[in-house]
CSV table of C-alpha atoms in Angstrom, one decimal:
chain,number,residue,atom,x,y,z
A,8,MET,CA,-154.8,-121.6,30.4
A,9,THR,CA,-154.0,-124.3,27.7
A,10,THR,CA,-154.2,-122.7,24.0
A,11,THR,CA,-153.7,-125.0,21.0
A,12,ALA,CA,-151.8,-124.0,17.7
A,13,THR,CA,-154.2,-120.8,17.3
A,14,ALA,CA,-153.3,-117.1,17.8
A,15,GLU,CA,-157.1,-117.4,18.6
A,16,PRO,CA,-159.0,-115.8,15.9
A,17,ALA,CA,-160.7,-112.2,16.6
A,18,PRO,CA,-163.9,-112.5,18.0
A,19,SER,CA,-165.6,-111.2,15.1
A,20,ALA,CA,-164.3,-113.9,13.1
A,21,PRO,CA,-165.8,-117.4,12.8
A,22,ALA,CA,-164.3,-120.0,14.9
A,23,GLN,CA,-163.3,-122.2,12.0
A,24,ILE,CA,-163.3,-121.3,8.1
A,25,GLU,CA,-163.8,-124.6,6.3
A,26,TRP,CA,-163.9,-125.5,2.7
A,27,ASN,CA,-167.2,-126.9,1.4
A,28,LEU,CA,-166.4,-130.5,0.3
A,29,ALA,CA,-170.4,-130.7,-0.7
A,30,GLU,CA,-169.3,-129.0,-4.1
A,31,ILE,CA,-167.2,-132.2,-4.5
A,32,TYR,CA,-170.1,-134.4,-3.3
A,33,ASP,CA,-173.0,-133.3,-1.6
A,34,SER,CA,-173.6,-136.1,0.8
A,35,LEU,CA,-171.6,-139.3,2.1
A,36,ASP,CA,-174.4,-141.5,0.1
A,37,ALA,CA,-173.4,-139.6,-2.8
A,38,TRP,CA,-169.8,-140.6,-2.4
A,39,ARG,CA,-170.6,-144.3,-1.6
A,40,THR,CA,-173.0,-144.7,-4.7
A,41,ASP,CA,-170.2,-143.2,-7.1
A,42,LYS,CA,-167.5,-145.7,-5.4
A,43,ALA,CA,-169.8,-148.6,-6.4
A,44,ARG,CA,-170.2,-147.0,-9.9
A,45,LEU,CA,-166.8,-146.5,-10.3
A,46,GLU,CA,-165.5,-150.1,-9.0
A,47,LYS,CA,-167.8,-151.5,-11.9
A,48,GLN,CA,-166.2,-149.2,-14.2
A,49,VAL,CA,-162.7,-150.0,-13.3
A,50,GLY,CA,-163.5,-153.7,-13.7
A,51,GLY,CA,-165.2,-153.2,-17.3
A,52,LEU,CA,-161.8,-151.8,-18.5
A,53,SER,CA,-160.2,-155.0,-19.1
A,54,ARG,CA,-162.3,-155.1,-22.2
A,55,PHE,CA,-159.5,-153.2,-23.8
A,56,LYS,CA,-156.6,-155.3,-23.1
A,57,GLY,CA,-154.9,-156.7,-26.2
A,58,ARG,CA,-157.0,-154.4,-28.6
A,59,LEU,CA,-155.1,-151.3,-28.6
A,60,GLY,CA,-153.1,-151.8,-31.9
A,61,GLU,CA,-156.6,-153.0,-33.6
A,62,SER,CA,-157.1,-149.5,-34.9
A,63,ALA,CA,-156.8,-145.7,-33.9
A,64,ALA,CA,-160.8,-145.7,-33.2
A,65,VAL,CA,-160.3,-148.7,-30.8
A,66,LEU,CA,-157.2,-147.1,-29.1
A,67,SER,CA,-159.3,-143.7,-28.9
A,68,GLU,CA,-162.1,-145.4,-27.2
A,69,ALA,CA,-159.7,-147.3,-24.8
A,70,LEU,CA,-157.9,-144.1,-24.0
A,71,ASP,CA,-161.2,-141.9,-23.5
A,72,ALA,CA,-162.5,-144.7,-21.4
A,73,ILE,CA,-159.5,-144.9,-19.2
A,74,SER,CA,-159.4,-141.0,-19.0
A,75,THR,CA,-162.9,-140.5,-17.9
A,76,THR,CA,-162.5,-143.3,-14.9
A,77,GLU,CA,-159.6,-141.9,-13.6
A,78,LYS,CA,-161.1,-138.5,-13.7
A,79,ASP,CA,-164.1,-139.6,-11.7
A,80,LEU,CA,-161.7,-141.5,-9.7
A,81,VAL,CA,-159.5,-138.6,-8.8
A,82,ARG,CA,-162.5,-136.9,-7.7
A,83,LEU,CA,-163.6,-139.4,-5.0
A,84,TYR,CA,-160.2,-139.8,-3.6
A,85,VAL,CA,-159.9,-136.1,-3.1
A,86,PHE,CA,-163.2,-135.7,-1.4
A,87,ALA,CA,-162.1,-138.8,1.0
A,88,PHE,CA,-158.4,-137.2,1.3
A,89,LEU,CA,-159.8,-133.7,2.2
A,90,GLU,CA,-162.3,-135.0,4.7
A,91,ALA,CA,-159.8,-137.3,6.4
A,92,ASP,CA,-157.5,-134.4,6.9
A,93,GLU,CA,-160.1,-132.2,8.7
A,94,ASP,CA,-159.6,-134.6,11.7
A,95,ARG,CA,-157.3,-137.6,11.4
A,96,ARG,CA,-158.8,-139.1,14.6
A,97,VAL,CA,-162.2,-140.1,12.7
A,98,SER,CA,-161.6,-143.5,11.8
A,99,GLU,CA,-164.7,-143.4,9.6
A,100,ALA,CA,-162.9,-140.8,7.4
A,101,GLN,CA,-159.3,-142.7,7.6
A,102,GLU,CA,-161.5,-145.8,6.2
A,103,ARG,CA,-163.0,-143.9,3.2
A,104,ARG,CA,-159.6,-142.4,2.5
A,105,GLY,CA,-158.3,-146.1,2.8
A,106,ALA,CA,-161.0,-147.5,0.5
A,107,ALA,CA,-160.4,-144.9,-2.2
A,108,THR,CA,-156.7,-145.8,-2.1
A,109,LEU,CA,-157.4,-149.1,-2.7
A,110,LEU,CA,-159.7,-148.2,-5.8
A,111,LEU,CA,-157.0,-146.2,-7.4
A,112,ALA,CA,-154.6,-149.0,-6.9
A,113,ALA,CA,-157.2,-151.5,-8.4
A,114,PHE,CA,-157.7,-148.7,-11.3
A,115,GLU,CA,-153.7,-148.8,-11.9
A,116,GLU,CA,-153.5,-152.7,-11.9
A,117,ALA,CA,-156.4,-152.8,-14.4
A,118,THR,CA,-154.7,-150.4,-16.9
A,119,SER,CA,-151.1,-151.4,-16.1
A,120,PHE,CA,-151.4,-153.3,-19.6
A,121,VAL,CA,-151.6,-149.8,-21.4
A,122,SER,CA,-147.9,-149.3,-21.8
A,123,PRO,CA,-146.5,-152.4,-22.7
A,124,GLU,CA,-149.2,-153.3,-25.1
A,125,LEU,CA,-148.5,-149.7,-26.8
A,126,LEU,CA,-145.0,-150.6,-27.0
A,127,ARG,CA,-145.7,-154.0,-28.7
A,128,VAL,CA,-147.7,-152.4,-31.2
A,129,GLY,CA,-144.7,-149.8,-32.0
A,130,SER,CA,-144.0,-146.3,-32.2
A,131,ALA,CA,-144.2,-146.5,-35.8
A,132,THR,CA,-148.0,-147.6,-35.9
A,133,ILE,CA,-148.6,-145.7,-32.8
A,134,GLU,CA,-147.4,-142.4,-34.2
A,135,GLY,CA,-149.7,-143.0,-37.4
A,136,TYR,CA,-152.7,-143.3,-35.2
A,137,LEU,CA,-152.1,-140.0,-33.7
A,138,ASP,CA,-151.5,-138.4,-36.8
A,139,GLY,CA,-154.8,-139.9,-38.5
A,140,GLU,CA,-157.1,-139.9,-35.7
A,141,PRO,CA,-158.1,-136.3,-34.4
A,142,ARG,CA,-159.9,-137.9,-31.1
A,143,LEU,CA,-156.5,-139.0,-30.0
A,144,ALA,CA,-155.1,-135.3,-29.9
A,145,ARG,CA,-156.1,-134.7,-26.2
A,146,HIS,CA,-153.8,-138.1,-25.5
A,147,ALA,CA,-150.9,-137.5,-27.9
A,148,PHE,CA,-148.8,-135.7,-24.9
A,149,ASN,CA,-149.2,-138.9,-22.3
A,150,VAL,CA,-148.9,-141.5,-25.1
A,151,ARG,CA,-145.8,-140.3,-26.4
A,152,ASN,CA,-144.4,-140.0,-22.8
A,153,ILE,CA,-145.1,-143.9,-22.9
A,154,LEU,CA,-143.3,-144.2,-25.7
A,155,ARG,CA,-140.3,-142.3,-24.3
A,156,LYS,CA,-140.1,-144.9,-21.3
A,157,GLU,CA,-140.1,-147.8,-23.3
A,158,PRO,CA,-136.7,-149.2,-21.9
A,159,HIS,CA,-138.2,-148.9,-18.5
A,160,THR,CA,-141.8,-150.6,-19.2
A,161,LEU,CA,-142.3,-154.1,-18.4
A,162,SER,CA,-144.4,-157.0,-19.3
A,163,ASP,CA,-148.1,-157.1,-18.7
A,164,GLU,CA,-147.4,-159.6,-15.5
A,165,ALA,CA,-144.8,-157.4,-14.2
A,166,GLU,CA,-146.7,-154.3,-14.7
A,167,ALA,CA,-149.5,-155.4,-13.0
A,168,ILE,CA,-147.6,-156.8,-10.1
A,169,ILE,CA,-146.0,-153.5,-9.4
A,170,ALA,CA,-149.4,-151.7,-10.1
A,171,GLY,CA,-151.0,-154.1,-7.3
A,172,THR,CA,-148.3,-152.9,-4.7
A,173,SER,CA,-149.2,-149.2,-4.9
A,174,ALA,CA,-151.6,-149.2,-1.8
A,175,MET,CA,-148.7,-150.8,0.3
A,176,ARG,CA,-146.1,-148.6,-0.8
A,177,GLN,CA,-148.3,-145.8,0.1
A,178,GLY,CA,-148.2,-147.4,3.5
A,179,PRO,CA,-145.1,-145.9,5.1
A,180,GLU,CA,-146.6,-142.3,4.3
A,181,ARG,CA,-149.7,-143.2,5.7
A,182,VAL,CA,-148.3,-144.4,9.0
A,183,PHE,CA,-146.3,-141.2,9.5
A,184,ALA,CA,-149.3,-139.2,8.8
A,185,MET,CA,-151.4,-140.7,11.3
A,186,LEU,CA,-148.5,-141.2,14.0
A,187,THR,CA,-147.7,-137.5,13.6
A,188,SER,CA,-151.3,-135.9,13.4
A,189,SER,CA,-153.1,-138.1,15.6
A,190,ASP,CA,-151.3,-140.7,18.1
A,191,MET,CA,-148.3,-138.6,19.0
A,192,PRO,CA,-148.6,-137.3,22.6
A,193,PHE,CA,-147.4,-133.9,21.9
A,194,PRO,CA,-146.1,-132.0,25.2
A,195,THR,CA,-147.5,-128.9,27.2
A,196,VAL,CA,-145.0,-126.2,28.1
A,197,THR,CA,-145.5,-123.4,30.2
A,198,LEU,CA,-143.9,-120.0,28.9
A,199,SER,CA,-142.4,-117.1,30.6
A,200,THR,CA,-145.8,-115.5,30.4
A,201,GLY,CA,-147.4,-118.4,32.5
A,202,GLU,CA,-149.1,-119.3,29.4
A,203,GLU,CA,-149.6,-123.2,28.8
A,204,VAL,CA,-149.1,-124.3,25.4
A,205,ARG,CA,-149.7,-127.7,23.7
A,206,LEU,CA,-147.1,-128.2,21.0
A,207,ASP,CA,-148.4,-129.7,18.5
A,208,GLN,CA,-146.6,-128.9,14.9
A,209,ALA,CA,-148.6,-125.5,14.3
A,210,ALA,CA,-148.1,-124.5,17.7
A,211,TYR,CA,-144.5,-125.2,17.5
A,212,GLY,CA,-144.2,-123.3,14.5
A,213,LYS,CA,-145.4,-120.3,16.0
A,214,HIS,CA,-143.6,-120.3,19.2
A,215,ARG,CA,-140.3,-121.1,18.1
A,216,ALA,CA,-139.9,-117.7,16.7
A,217,SER,CA,-140.9,-116.3,20.2
A,218,ARG,CA,-138.6,-112.8,21.1
A,219,VAL,CA,-138.1,-114.8,24.4
A,220,ARG,CA,-135.0,-116.8,24.1
A,221,ALA,CA,-135.9,-119.0,27.0
A,222,ASP,CA,-139.0,-119.8,25.7
A,223,ARG,CA,-137.8,-120.6,22.2
A,224,LYS,CA,-135.2,-122.9,23.7
A,225,LEU,CA,-137.9,-124.8,26.0
A,226,VAL,CA,-140.5,-124.9,23.0
A,227,PHE,CA,-137.4,-126.2,20.6
A,228,ASP,CA,-136.1,-128.9,23.3
A,229,ALA,CA,-139.6,-130.0,24.4
A,230,PHE,CA,-140.7,-130.2,20.7
A,231,TRP,CA,-137.9,-132.5,19.4
A,232,LYS,CA,-137.9,-134.5,22.4
A,233,THR,CA,-141.0,-135.9,22.0
A,234,TRP,CA,-140.1,-136.8,18.4
A,235,LYS,CA,-136.9,-138.5,19.5
A,236,GLY,CA,-138.8,-140.9,21.6
A,237,TYR,CA,-140.2,-142.4,18.3
A,238,ALA,CA,-136.8,-142.1,16.4
A,239,ALA,CA,-136.7,-146.1,16.0
A,240,THR,CA,-140.3,-146.3,14.6
A,241,LEU,CA,-139.7,-143.5,12.3
A,242,GLY,CA,-136.4,-144.7,11.1
A,243,GLN,CA,-137.9,-148.0,10.3
A,244,THR,CA,-140.8,-146.2,8.6
A,245,LEU,CA,-138.7,-144.0,6.4
A,246,ASP,CA,-136.6,-147.1,5.6
A,247,THR,CA,-139.3,-149.1,4.2
A,248,HIS,CA,-140.4,-145.9,2.4
A,249,VAL,CA,-137.0,-145.8,0.4
A,250,LYS,CA,-136.8,-149.4,0.3
A,251,ALA,CA,-140.1,-148.8,-2.0
A,252,HIS,CA,-138.7,-146.6,-4.0
A,253,VAL,CA,-135.3,-148.7,-4.7
A,254,PHE,CA,-137.6,-151.9,-5.6
A,255,GLU,CA,-139.6,-150.1,-8.3
A,256,ALA,CA,-136.7,-148.2,-9.7
A,257,ARG,CA,-134.6,-151.6,-10.0
A,258,SER,CA,-137.8,-153.3,-11.2
A,259,ARG,CA,-137.8,-151.0,-14.0
A,260,ARG,CA,-134.3,-150.9,-14.9
A,261,TYR,CA,-133.7,-147.3,-14.1
A,262,ALA,CA,-129.8,-146.7,-13.0
A,263,SER,CA,-131.0,-145.3,-9.6
A,264,ALA,CA,-133.9,-144.2,-7.6
A,265,LEU,CA,-133.3,-140.7,-8.4
A,266,ASP,CA,-133.2,-141.4,-12.0
A,267,ALA,CA,-136.3,-143.1,-11.7
A,268,ALA,CA,-137.9,-140.2,-9.7
A,269,LEU,CA,-136.8,-137.7,-12.3
A,270,ALA,CA,-138.0,-139.8,-15.5
A,271,GLY,CA,-141.6,-138.4,-14.9
A,272,PRO,CA,-141.2,-135.0,-15.3
A,273,ASN,CA,-138.3,-135.7,-17.6
A,274,ILE,CA,-135.8,-133.8,-15.9
A,275,PRO,CA,-131.9,-134.6,-16.4
A,276,GLU,CA,-129.9,-135.9,-13.4
A,277,ILE,CA,-127.2,-133.4,-13.9
A,278,VAL,CA,-130.0,-130.6,-12.9
A,279,TYR,CA,-130.6,-132.2,-9.6
A,280,ARG,CA,-126.8,-132.7,-8.6
A,281,THR,CA,-126.0,-129.2,-10.1
A,282,LEU,CA,-128.5,-127.8,-7.9
A,283,VAL,CA,-127.1,-129.5,-4.9
A,284,ALA,CA,-123.7,-128.4,-5.6
A,285,SER,CA,-124.8,-124.6,-6.2
A,286,ALA,CA,-126.2,-124.7,-2.9
A,287,ASN,CA,-123.0,-126.1,-1.4
A,288,ARG,CA,-120.9,-123.8,-3.0
A,289,HIS,CA,-122.9,-120.7,-1.5
A,290,LEU,CA,-122.8,-121.9,1.8
A,291,PRO,CA,-120.4,-118.9,2.6
A,292,SER,CA,-123.5,-116.5,2.0
A,293,LEU,CA,-125.7,-118.8,3.9
A,294,HIS,CA,-123.1,-118.5,6.8
A,295,ARG,CA,-122.7,-115.0,6.4
A,296,TYR,CA,-126.4,-114.3,7.0
A,297,PHE,CA,-126.4,-116.4,9.9
A,298,ARG,CA,-123.7,-114.0,11.3
A,299,LEU,CA,-125.8,-111.0,10.5
A,300,ARG,CA,-128.6,-112.7,12.4
A,301,GLN,CA,-126.4,-113.2,15.4
A,302,ARG,CA,-125.4,-109.6,15.5
A,303,MET,CA,-128.9,-108.2,15.0
A,304,LEU,CA,-130.5,-110.4,17.8
A,305,GLY,CA,-127.5,-109.4,20.2
A,306,LEU,CA,-126.4,-113.0,20.8
A,307,ASP,CA,-122.7,-114.4,21.9
A,308,GLU,CA,-123.7,-117.3,19.7
A,309,LEU,CA,-126.2,-118.5,17.8
A,310,ARG,CA,-128.0,-121.8,18.4
A,311,TYR,CA,-130.6,-123.6,15.8
A,312,TYR,CA,-133.6,-122.1,17.7
A,313,ASP,CA,-132.4,-118.8,17.1
A,314,ILE,CA,-133.0,-118.9,13.5
A,315,TYR,CA,-136.7,-118.6,13.5
A,316,PRO,CA,-137.2,-115.2,15.3
A,317,SER,CA,-137.6,-112.4,12.8
A,318,LEU,CA,-134.6,-109.9,12.9
A,319,VAL,CA,-136.3,-107.2,14.1
A,320,ALA,CA,-139.4,-107.3,16.2
A,321,SER,CA,-142.8,-106.9,14.9
A,322,GLU,CA,-146.5,-107.3,17.0
A,323,ARG,CA,-148.5,-107.0,14.0
A,324,SER,CA,-150.9,-109.9,13.1
A,325,PHE,CA,-153.0,-110.2,10.2
A,326,GLN,CA,-156.5,-111.2,10.6
A,327,LEU,CA,-157.5,-113.4,7.7
A,328,ASP,CA,-159.3,-110.7,5.4
A,329,GLU,CA,-156.6,-108.5,5.8
A,330,ALA,CA,-154.3,-111.0,4.3
A,331,LYS,CA,-156.7,-111.6,1.3
A,332,SER,CA,-156.5,-108.4,0.5
A,333,ILE,CA,-152.6,-108.2,0.7
A,334,ALA,CA,-152.9,-110.9,-1.5
A,335,VAL,CA,-154.6,-109.5,-4.2
A,336,ALA,CA,-152.8,-106.1,-4.0
A,337,ALA,CA,-149.8,-107.8,-4.6
A,338,ALA,CA,-150.8,-110.1,-7.5
A,339,GLU,CA,-151.5,-107.0,-9.4
A,340,PRO,CA,-148.3,-107.1,-11.6
A,341,LEU,CA,-149.9,-110.3,-12.8
A,342,GLY,CA,-152.5,-108.3,-14.8
A,343,ASP,CA,-156.3,-107.7,-14.2
A,344,GLU,CA,-157.5,-111.1,-15.3
A,345,TYR,CA,-155.4,-112.7,-13.0
A,346,VAL,CA,-156.2,-110.5,-9.9
A,347,ALA,CA,-160.2,-110.8,-10.8
A,348,LEU,CA,-159.8,-114.8,-10.9
A,349,LEU,CA,-158.2,-114.3,-7.7
A,350,ARG,CA,-160.5,-112.3,-5.8
A,351,GLU,CA,-163.4,-114.2,-6.9
A,352,ALA,CA,-161.7,-117.3,-5.6
A,353,LEU,CA,-160.8,-115.9,-2.1
A,354,ALA,CA,-164.4,-114.9,-1.7
A,355,GLY,CA,-165.3,-118.7,-1.9
A,356,ASP,CA,-165.3,-121.7,0.4
A,357,TRP,CA,-161.9,-123.1,-0.8
A,358,MET,CA,-159.9,-122.9,2.4
A,359,HIS,CA,-159.9,-124.9,5.7
A,360,VAL,CA,-158.1,-121.9,7.7
A,361,TYR,CA,-157.4,-122.6,11.4
A,362,PRO,CA,-155.7,-125.3,13.4
A,363,GLN,CA,-157.6,-127.6,15.3
A,364,GLU,CA,-156.8,-130.5,17.0
A,365,GLY,CA,-156.5,-134.0,14.6
A,366,LYS,CA,-156.1,-131.4,11.5
A,367,ALA,CA,-153.3,-132.2,9.3
A,368,PRO,CA,-150.4,-130.0,9.9
A,369,GLY,CA,-148.8,-127.7,7.4
A,370,ALA,CA,-150.3,-126.4,4.4
A,371,TYR,CA,-150.9,-127.3,1.1
A,372,MET,CA,-153.1,-127.1,-2.2
A,373,TYR,CA,-155.2,-129.8,-3.8
A,374,GLY,CA,-156.4,-129.3,-7.1
A,375,ALA,CA,-156.8,-132.4,-8.8
A,376,VAL,CA,-160.6,-132.3,-9.2
A,377,TYR,CA,-160.8,-131.1,-12.8
A,378,ASP,CA,-164.3,-129.9,-13.1
A,379,GLY,CA,-164.1,-128.3,-9.7
A,380,HIS,CA,-161.7,-125.5,-7.9
A,381,PRO,CA,-158.9,-126.2,-6.0
A,382,TYR,CA,-158.7,-126.8,-2.0
A,383,LEU,CA,-156.2,-125.2,0.3
A,384,LEU,CA,-155.6,-126.4,4.2
A,385,LEU,CA,-153.8,-123.9,6.1
A,386,ASN,CA,-152.9,-123.5,9.7
A,387,TYR,CA,-153.3,-119.8,10.1
A,388,ASN,CA,-152.3,-118.0,12.9
A,389,GLY,CA,-152.3,-114.5,12.0
A,390,GLU,CA,-148.3,-114.0,11.7
A,391,TYR,CA,-146.5,-112.7,8.6
A,392,ASP,CA,-145.4,-116.2,7.9
A,393,ASP,CA,-148.9,-117.3,7.5
A,394,VAL,CA,-149.8,-114.2,5.0
A,395,THR,CA,-146.5,-115.8,3.2
A,396,THR,CA,-147.9,-119.3,3.2
A,397,LEU,CA,-151.3,-118.3,2.0
A,398,VAL,CA,-149.8,-116.2,-0.9
A,399,HIS,CA,-147.4,-119.3,-1.7
A,400,GLU,CA,-150.6,-121.7,-1.6
A,401,TRP,CA,-152.8,-119.4,-3.5
A,402,GLY,CA,-150.2,-119.0,-6.1
A,403,HIS,CA,-150.5,-123.2,-6.7
A,404,ALA,CA,-154.1,-122.7,-6.7
A,405,MET,CA,-154.4,-119.9,-9.4
A,406,HIS,CA,-151.7,-122.0,-11.3
A,407,THR,CA,-154.1,-124.8,-11.2
A,408,VAL,CA,-157.0,-122.7,-12.2
A,409,LEU,CA,-155.4,-121.2,-15.5
A,410,ALA,CA,-154.0,-124.7,-16.4
A,411,LYS,CA,-157.6,-126.1,-16.5
A,412,GLN,CA,-158.7,-123.3,-18.4
A,413,GLN,CA,-156.1,-123.7,-20.9
A,414,ASN,CA,-156.0,-127.5,-21.1
A,415,ARG,CA,-158.2,-130.8,-21.4
A,416,TYR,CA,-158.1,-133.1,-18.3
A,417,GLU,CA,-155.2,-135.2,-19.8
A,418,THR,CA,-152.6,-132.2,-20.0
A,419,ALA,CA,-153.8,-130.1,-17.2
A,420,GLY,CA,-151.6,-131.6,-14.6
A,421,TYR,CA,-148.0,-130.1,-13.8
A,422,ALA,CA,-144.6,-131.3,-12.4
A,423,THR,CA,-143.7,-130.2,-8.8
A,424,PHE,CA,-140.5,-128.6,-10.6
A,425,THR,CA,-142.9,-126.5,-12.5
A,426,ALA,CA,-145.4,-125.9,-9.5
A,427,GLU,CA,-143.2,-124.1,-7.4
A,428,VAL,CA,-142.1,-121.4,-9.8
A,429,ALA,CA,-145.8,-119.9,-9.4
A,430,SER,CA,-146.0,-120.2,-5.8
A,431,ILE,CA,-142.6,-118.6,-5.2
A,432,THR,CA,-143.3,-115.9,-7.7
A,433,ASN,CA,-146.0,-114.9,-5.6
A,434,GLU,CA,-144.0,-114.7,-2.6
A,435,ILE,CA,-141.6,-112.3,-4.1
A,436,LEU,CA,-144.5,-110.2,-5.2
A,437,LEU,CA,-145.7,-110.3,-1.6
A,438,GLN,CA,-142.0,-108.9,-0.6
A,439,GLU,CA,-142.2,-106.3,-3.1
A,440,HIS,CA,-145.6,-104.9,-2.5
A,441,LEU,CA,-144.9,-104.8,1.2
A,442,LEU,CA,-141.5,-103.3,0.7
A,443,SER,CA,-143.0,-100.5,-1.7
A,444,GLN,CA,-145.1,-99.3,1.1
A,445,ASP,CA,-144.6,-96.4,3.5
A,446,LEU,CA,-142.6,-97.9,6.2
A,447,SER,CA,-140.8,-97.1,9.2
A,448,SER,CA,-136.9,-97.9,9.2
A,449,ARG,CA,-137.8,-100.6,11.7
A,450,GLU,CA,-140.6,-102.0,9.4
A,451,ARG,CA,-138.5,-102.0,6.6
A,452,LEU,CA,-136.0,-103.8,8.3
A,453,PHE,CA,-138.5,-106.7,9.3
A,454,TYR,CA,-139.7,-107.3,5.8
A,455,LEU,CA,-136.3,-107.1,4.4
A,456,GLY,CA,-135.5,-109.6,7.2
A,457,THR,CA,-138.1,-112.0,5.8
A,458,ALA,CA,-137.2,-111.7,2.7
A,459,LEU,CA,-133.5,-113.0,3.7
A,460,GLU,CA,-135.1,-115.8,5.7
A,461,ALA,CA,-137.1,-116.8,2.4
A,462,ILE,CA,-133.7,-117.4,0.3
A,463,ARG,CA,-132.9,-119.6,3.4
A,464,ALA,CA,-136.1,-121.5,3.8
A,465,THR,CA,-136.8,-121.9,-0.2
A,466,PHE,CA,-133.4,-122.4,-1.4
A,467,PHE,CA,-130.9,-123.7,1.3
A,468,ARG,CA,-133.0,-125.6,3.3
A,469,GLN,CA,-134.8,-127.1,0.6
A,470,VAL,CA,-131.6,-128.5,-1.3
A,471,MET,CA,-130.5,-129.8,2.2
A,472,PHE,CA,-133.6,-132.0,2.6
A,473,ALA,CA,-132.9,-132.7,-1.1
A,474,GLU,CA,-129.1,-133.6,-0.6
A,475,PHE,CA,-130.4,-135.8,2.5
A,476,GLU,CA,-133.1,-137.3,0.4
A,477,LEU,CA,-130.4,-138.6,-2.1
A,478,GLY,CA,-128.0,-139.6,0.3
A,479,MET,CA,-130.4,-142.0,2.1
A,480,HIS,CA,-131.5,-143.4,-1.1
A,481,GLU,CA,-128.1,-143.8,-2.3
A,482,LEU,CA,-127.3,-145.7,1.1
A,483,ALA,CA,-130.1,-148.3,0.6
A,484,GLU,CA,-129.1,-148.7,-3.1
A,485,GLN,CA,-125.8,-150.2,-1.5
A,486,GLY,CA,-127.5,-152.5,0.9
A,487,GLU,CA,-127.4,-150.4,3.8
A,488,ALA,CA,-130.5,-150.6,6.5
A,489,LEU,CA,-131.5,-147.2,7.6
A,490,SER,CA,-132.0,-146.9,11.1
A,491,GLY,CA,-133.5,-143.9,13.3
A,492,GLU,CA,-130.0,-143.6,14.6
A,493,LYS,CA,-128.1,-143.8,11.5
A,494,LEU,CA,-130.5,-141.3,9.8
A,495,THR,CA,-130.4,-139.0,12.7
A,496,ASP,CA,-126.5,-139.0,12.8
A,497,ARG,CA,-126.7,-138.2,8.8
A,498,TYR,CA,-129.0,-135.6,9.1
A,499,GLU,CA,-127.1,-133.9,11.9
A,500,LYS,CA,-123.9,-133.9,10.1
A,501,LEU,CA,-125.7,-132.0,7.3
A,502,VAL,CA,-127.6,-129.8,9.5
A,503,ARG,CA,-124.2,-128.6,10.6
A,504,ARG,CA,-122.5,-128.5,7.4
A,505,TYR,CA,-125.2,-126.0,5.8
A,506,HIS,CA,-125.4,-124.1,9.2
A,507,GLY,CA,-121.7,-123.3,9.5
A,508,SER,CA,-121.3,-125.3,13.1
A,509,ASP,CA,-118.0,-127.6,13.4
A,510,GLU,CA,-119.0,-128.6,17.0
């Protein structure tokens, strides 16, 4: 028989647990009506152009109108984004996401005058407005952020041009998403059990951790052979993506694409480079972990496909309800209020849980709808890694819920740099909770092994990605073209260095 990504849900479980997007819009007609309203609203924002310096009252009125429009636009976009990710093969849903993306780009273009105009008015006048007009308090943080970026803010015309390229600059990401979730023909392999498995991304994630080494190798080779067939296309897509970053960074007079990327969250470049240097300095510890893994798996040599199975076998699977209960218990150190909020949220229709054909791969939390709850996409297979992912994404979701409780729309957002603190804290609490249980020696070894693997995946692996990303942007800044072959070669060398291979 042929299976997809799932370890099939138990017979007592529904075939699919889905989020309820009707809590955002109760019908497609309602979405279309709101889109038409917002198109007019975006067009009306031009009435404030050239007037921001008239008075504190006018500035307050303008920023309120812009903020309200943005909040409603985000709602429109999130609905379309989530709907499209349910099945990326549905062209009508993709068209709605495209239309919402274009409207967001139109909004960016319509409001592109704000930053240069505030800077022309001058920080002294603007600070006076902020101090004297209570209605501007909700906007003060963002306005001061604009003033901070004065050296990188362009003329009205230049800002409008850059804003107008927004949809085009997002093109490579959309092409990649469609190719890898809808168009790419994933292979089917026959495992040692005789089971035929279609190796989409979720199925690959499951079967690469097989206890049978021959199956791991089969799955690894077949999956990446498919990707290799698209190396040239993916290389060109990534080349365009990187060039877009370099274009905007240079247009805004940043020293580099890295400088531009870190400017938003106001993170010093030394933090990024120190992180990369620190990971490289501690690679001997990572290599020691790989030697431990090799011994515990009883292997003469460790190959890349040997990274993923647990150090000791565990046949335990986790039904969704059990995973939810574990998540609640693990969160107890965060206090009664947090636990009560989490329990209530887990009972809602916030998640799209199981894999299905056409669905977006991986997992994420999307909490941008200010007056609504976050939504979580999972591809849950019942493995321990899936429990970890569930806890991770719910860490993001609870962070979002609490941020909205404490902040107006204008300041409820947060940088990724901050976001991962909440999610990884929840992962650590999960590890500590499970290790505190009455376990056999083998069970304890299993959870300790997963804790070591979490350090590899969360610290070393992510920094390796960051180093690769930094390197390819620096190549582009030096005028080099980024082909699939060149990027593959650079990534292979990086993987070998991080994993201790000189072959």
